[in-house]
């Protein structure tokens, strides 16, 4: 028989990096087969419940036959208005819900289409390293050149924009604070400087802000998790766009909903690309998101109690661990008694998963500058986090000593 399906992979698809989580899944399966109970700390998927009002909105929508139709742009008005009210209440940012807000099927979808809407193949994208891995895939799909900006502890995991070569004309800069994976936060002054830098270079500033509500000290949220849009007091947000998500702050990861805010021209371009691809989230999900955005996010104390259990336990083990002010991660450097670190974080994480059933995200999965680190997602109760640390204490950091 003639083989039909040969060579159908586009250069674009082939350029999308594979995921090390496939390796991790295999290691976890081996651990399970060997009889270990699994403590999965590898993925930042909240284990808390969405707000009750969001669930009720979905229940109501299932009873309404009109909610089953394709959602048109005009049908997204309630969510666009709810998002604008949220931005005003939370950040003091005033938006026109008609032109400066657009619902998304999650920030991940939004970013991939935003790059298609605002860049052309061959343009340069400035990306932090380490970063949320789908950024690299989205850049590959859009055919972009990536120039990485190292995030180093000596600079509080903030990029040094002055290090970007003057000859480079980056089309866009992508930032994310509170940061995945490092948990670092950025001040409004940092965003003001970044916005000024982008304006001077003719670069679009994209801020991915899914951890906006995950600041441990709620009273300080305005300081540790500002909106990049606060950097522009003109209300036009020229060259500025921000992606929000209900996944983390409202525990609705599987519902796939978020929104983009900012420069009306950028929002219109994003809407145009999305118009060729999707029909907005289901109306029930939109209603749930609108209801959730009107609530004060709950569940933060849960993440805080987990952080407070995990970080001292890692320190007691002799590891370096940042003490996060926000996000749902702990970014840690495993160290042995002689202060020697892990040279191959992927090999270490696979070994740890196989030997103990504890699944972590290896630092290198997030970029070269993540090497030597592992990321813990605070998605299990404190007692399981402590159990995980106890099990990890028995894993050799350097493979040669196995
Ligand atoms: C930085 C960052 N952006 C985006 C996302 C995905 O957001 P969403 O679920 O809204 O697609 C994540 C999820 O881990 C993330 O860490």
PDB file of C-alpha atoms and ligand atoms in Angstrom, residues 106-108 132 135 176 180 208 210-211 245 247-248 256 329, ligand 1:
ATOM      1  CA  UNK A 106      -6.767  31.236  28.315  1.00  0.00           C
ATOM      2  CA  UNK A 107      -3.583  33.329  28.283  1.00  0.00           C
ATOM      3  CA  UNK A 108      -1.679  30.562  26.470  1.00  0.00           C
ATOM      4  CA  UNK A 132       7.055  29.460  30.701  1.00  0.00           C
ATOM      5  CA  UNK A 135       6.417  30.998  24.936  1.00  0.00           C
ATOM      6  CA  UNK A 176       5.762  37.816  33.124  1.00  0.00           C
ATOM      7  CA  UNK A 180       6.879  31.465  36.310  1.00  0.00           C
ATOM      8  CA  UNK A 208       1.634  37.935  30.679  1.00  0.00           C
ATOM      9  CA  UNK A 210      -1.773  35.052  35.096  1.00  0.00           C
ATOM     10  CA  UNK A 211      -0.486  35.304  38.684  1.00  0.00           C
ATOM     11  CA  UNK A 245      -6.145  34.460  33.148  1.00  0.00           C
ATOM     12  CA  UNK A 247      -6.677  29.749  35.636  1.00  0.00           C
ATOM     13  CA  UNK A 248      -4.550  30.510  38.672  1.00  0.00           C
ATOM     14  CA  UNK A 256      -9.859  27.907  29.561  1.00  0.00           C
ATOM     15  CA  UNK A 329       5.934  28.039  42.876  1.00  0.00           C
TER      16      UNK A 329
HETATM   17  C1  LIG B   1       3.344  32.439  32.713  1.00  0.00           C
HETATM   18  C2  LIG B   1       2.136  31.691  32.310  1.00  0.00           C
HETATM   19  N1  LIG B   1       1.382  32.158  31.314  1.00  0.00           N
HETATM   20  C3  LIG B   1       0.265  31.509  30.930  1.00  0.00           C
HETATM   21  C4  LIG B   1      -0.125  30.334  31.550  1.00  0.00           C
HETATM   22  C5  LIG B   1      -1.353  29.637  31.062  1.00  0.00           C
HETATM   23  O1  LIG B   1      -2.481  30.409  31.324  1.00  0.00           O
HETATM   24  P1  LIG B   1      -3.895  29.926  30.795  1.00  0.00           P
HETATM   25  O2  LIG B   1      -4.305  28.754  31.623  1.00  0.00           O
HETATM   26  O3  LIG B   1      -4.768  31.121  30.991  1.00  0.00           O
HETATM   27  O4  LIG B   1      -3.739  29.570  29.363  1.00  0.00           O
HETATM   28  C6  LIG B   1       0.640  29.811  32.577  1.00  0.00           C
HETATM   29  C7  LIG B   1       0.268  28.531  33.208  1.00  0.00           C
HETATM   30  O5  LIG B   1       1.037  27.874  33.855  1.00  0.00           O
HETATM   31  C8  LIG B   1       1.787  30.508  32.978  1.00  0.00           C
HETATM   32  O6  LIG B   1       2.566  30.064  33.966  1.00  0.00           O
END
